[in-house]
């Protein structure tokens, strides 16, 4: 169950990075709404991470959490912010996903 919590925490990490990106170049109410989304996602991500590491080793949980957040953030950047999806960029994202899976496999 804590692996599921950790994965959800990683998604919220991508969420707060996405909200941070959306805050760029906006002002007024829209800025504060994206800021509220950022803070909410940040709080949920950290709370879920803290819950997950109660039974998972921190040396595995933290890299998996940041890896999920990194992969999600890159994919969101490609989809929503029209960032480049070059061959090398996708190759390195693939190796990051393989590393996350590898950490899951070798953890106790």
mmCIF file of C-alpha atoms in Angstrom:
data_model
loop_
_atom_site.group_PDB
_atom_site.id
_atom_site.type_symbol
_atom_site.label_atom_id
_atom_site.label_comp_id
_atom_site.label_asym_id
_atom_site.label_seq_id
_atom_site.Cartn_x
_atom_site.Cartn_y
_atom_site.Cartn_z
ATOM 1 C CA UNK A 1 0.000 0.000 0.000
ATOM 2 C CA UNK A 2 2.822 2.424 0.786
ATOM 3 C CA UNK A 3 4.192 1.977 -2.741
ATOM 4 C CA UNK A 4 0.876 3.281 -4.068
ATOM 5 C CA UNK A 5 1.054 6.210 -1.638
ATOM 6 C CA UNK A 6 4.602 6.920 -2.823
ATOM 7 C CA UNK A 7 3.545 6.889 -6.491
ATOM 8 C CA UNK A 8 0.694 9.303 -5.754
ATOM 9 C CA UNK A 9 3.146 11.528 -3.866
ATOM 10 C CA UNK A 10 5.350 11.561 -6.977
ATOM 11 C CA UNK A 11 2.380 12.623 -9.115
ATOM 12 C CA UNK A 12 1.718 15.509 -6.736
ATOM 13 C CA UNK A 13 5.377 16.490 -7.054
ATOM 14 C CA UNK A 14 4.814 16.811 -10.801
ATOM 15 C CA UNK A 15 1.657 18.746 -9.981
ATOM 16 C CA UNK A 16 3.432 21.388 -7.947
ATOM 17 C CA UNK A 17 6.076 21.816 -10.651
ATOM 18 C CA UNK A 18 3.296 22.174 -13.247
ATOM 19 C CA UNK A 19 1.535 24.827 -11.153
ATOM 20 C CA UNK A 20 4.832 26.653 -10.719
ATOM 21 C CA UNK A 21 5.271 26.679 -14.495
ATOM 22 C CA UNK A 22 1.734 28.004 -14.980
ATOM 23 C CA UNK A 23 2.429 30.855 -12.524
ATOM 24 C CA UNK A 24 5.096 32.164 -14.876
ATOM 25 C CA UNK A 25 3.792 35.075 -16.905
ATOM 26 C CA UNK A 26 0.386 35.438 -15.224
ATOM 27 C CA UNK A 27 -0.814 37.919 -12.639
ATOM 28 C CA UNK A 28 -3.757 38.746 -10.454
ATOM 29 C CA UNK A 29 -6.274 36.091 -9.501
ATOM 30 C CA UNK A 30 -4.868 33.520 -11.928
ATOM 31 C CA UNK A 31 -1.450 33.809 -10.281
ATOM 32 C CA UNK A 32 -2.918 33.192 -6.827
ATOM 33 C CA UNK A 33 -5.042 30.264 -8.014
ATOM 34 C CA UNK A 34 -2.006 28.542 -9.532
ATOM 35 C CA UNK A 35 -0.111 29.431 -6.337
ATOM 36 C CA UNK A 36 -2.813 27.750 -4.266
ATOM 37 C CA UNK A 37 -2.533 24.686 -6.511
ATOM 38 C CA UNK A 38 1.234 24.745 -6.020
ATOM 39 C CA UNK A 39 0.956 24.893 -2.227
ATOM 40 C CA UNK A 40 -1.756 22.230 -2.106
ATOM 41 C CA UNK A 41 0.227 19.873 -4.337
ATOM 42 C CA UNK A 42 3.385 20.535 -2.325
ATOM 43 C CA UNK A 43 1.641 19.809 0.967
ATOM 44 C CA UNK A 44 0.024 16.622 -0.341
ATOM 45 C CA UNK A 45 3.266 15.424 -1.936
ATOM 46 C CA UNK A 46 5.313 15.910 1.223
ATOM 47 C CA UNK A 47 2.631 14.460 3.500
ATOM 48 C CA UNK A 48 2.242 11.351 1.349
ATOM 49 C CA UNK A 49 6.023 10.950 1.107
ATOM 50 C CA UNK A 50 6.281 11.150 4.894
ATOM 51 C CA UNK A 51 3.564 8.502 5.200
ATOM 52 C CA UNK A 52 5.253 6.202 2.678
ATOM 53 C CA UNK A 53 8.653 6.299 4.395
ATOM 54 C CA UNK A 54 7.148 5.006 7.614
ATOM 55 C CA UNK A 55 7.552 1.513 6.133
ATOM 56 C CA UNK A 56 9.710 2.020 3.024
ATOM 57 C CA UNK A 57 13.453 2.697 3.250
ATOM 58 C CA UNK A 58 14.191 6.381 2.680
ATOM 59 C CA UNK A 59 17.143 5.406 0.476
ATOM 60 C CA UNK A 60 14.658 3.871 -1.962
ATOM 61 C CA UNK A 61 11.545 6.001 -1.421
ATOM 62 C CA UNK A 62 13.176 9.390 -1.931
ATOM 63 C CA UNK A 63 14.840 8.590 -5.287
ATOM 64 C CA UNK A 64 11.646 6.908 -6.532
ATOM 65 C CA UNK A 65 9.601 9.955 -5.457
ATOM 66 C CA UNK A 66 11.931 12.419 -7.148
ATOM 67 C CA UNK A 67 12.197 10.193 -10.230
ATOM 68 C CA UNK A 68 8.430 10.007 -10.645
ATOM 69 C CA UNK A 69 8.255 13.769 -10.167
ATOM 70 C CA UNK A 70 11.021 14.358 -12.705
ATOM 71 C CA UNK A 71 9.522 12.072 -15.347
ATOM 72 C CA UNK A 72 6.068 13.549 -14.808
ATOM 73 C CA UNK A 73 7.374 17.102 -14.966
ATOM 74 C CA UNK A 74 9.250 16.473 -18.220
ATOM 75 C CA UNK A 75 6.186 14.844 -19.781
ATOM 76 C CA UNK A 76 3.948 17.704 -18.627
ATOM 77 C CA UNK A 77 6.474 20.167 -20.047
ATOM 78 C CA UNK A 78 6.426 18.405 -23.406
ATOM 79 C CA UNK A 79 2.634 18.161 -23.510
ATOM 80 C CA UNK A 80 1.543 21.494 -22.018
ATOM 81 C CA UNK A 81 4.521 23.828 -22.358
ATOM 82 C CA UNK A 82 5.617 22.632 -25.810
ATOM 83 C CA UNK A 83 9.122 21.821 -24.645
ATOM 84 C CA UNK A 84 11.243 19.771 -27.052
ATOM 85 C CA UNK A 85 10.802 15.995 -27.209
ATOM 86 C CA UNK A 86 14.139 15.148 -28.766
ATOM 87 C CA UNK A 87 15.430 11.610 -29.098
ATOM 88 C CA UNK A 88 18.083 12.109 -26.386
ATOM 89 C CA UNK A 89 15.608 13.684 -23.989
ATOM 90 C CA UNK A 90 13.209 10.756 -24.381
ATOM 91 C CA UNK A 91 16.104 8.292 -24.098
ATOM 92 C CA UNK A 92 17.185 9.737 -20.761
ATOM 93 C CA UNK A 93 13.605 9.798 -19.471
ATOM 94 C CA UNK A 94 13.358 6.117 -20.424
ATOM 95 C CA UNK A 95 16.551 5.331 -18.506
ATOM 96 C CA UNK A 96 15.175 7.224 -15.521
ATOM 97 C CA UNK A 97 11.976 5.139 -15.622
ATOM 98 C CA UNK A 98 14.085 1.968 -15.831
ATOM 99 C CA UNK A 99 16.075 3.123 -12.795
ATOM 100 C CA UNK A 100 12.887 3.768 -10.799
ATOM 101 C CA UNK A 101 11.622 0.284 -11.645
ATOM 102 C CA UNK A 102 15.023 -1.164 -10.751
ATOM 103 C CA UNK A 103 14.977 0.489 -7.319
ATOM 104 C CA UNK A 104 11.518 -0.946 -6.696
ATOM 105 C CA UNK A 105 12.668 -4.423 -7.694
ATOM 106 C CA UNK A 106 15.753 -4.469 -5.468
ATOM 107 C CA UNK A 107 14.164 -2.889 -2.382
ATOM 108 C CA UNK A 108 13.028 -5.104 0.488
#
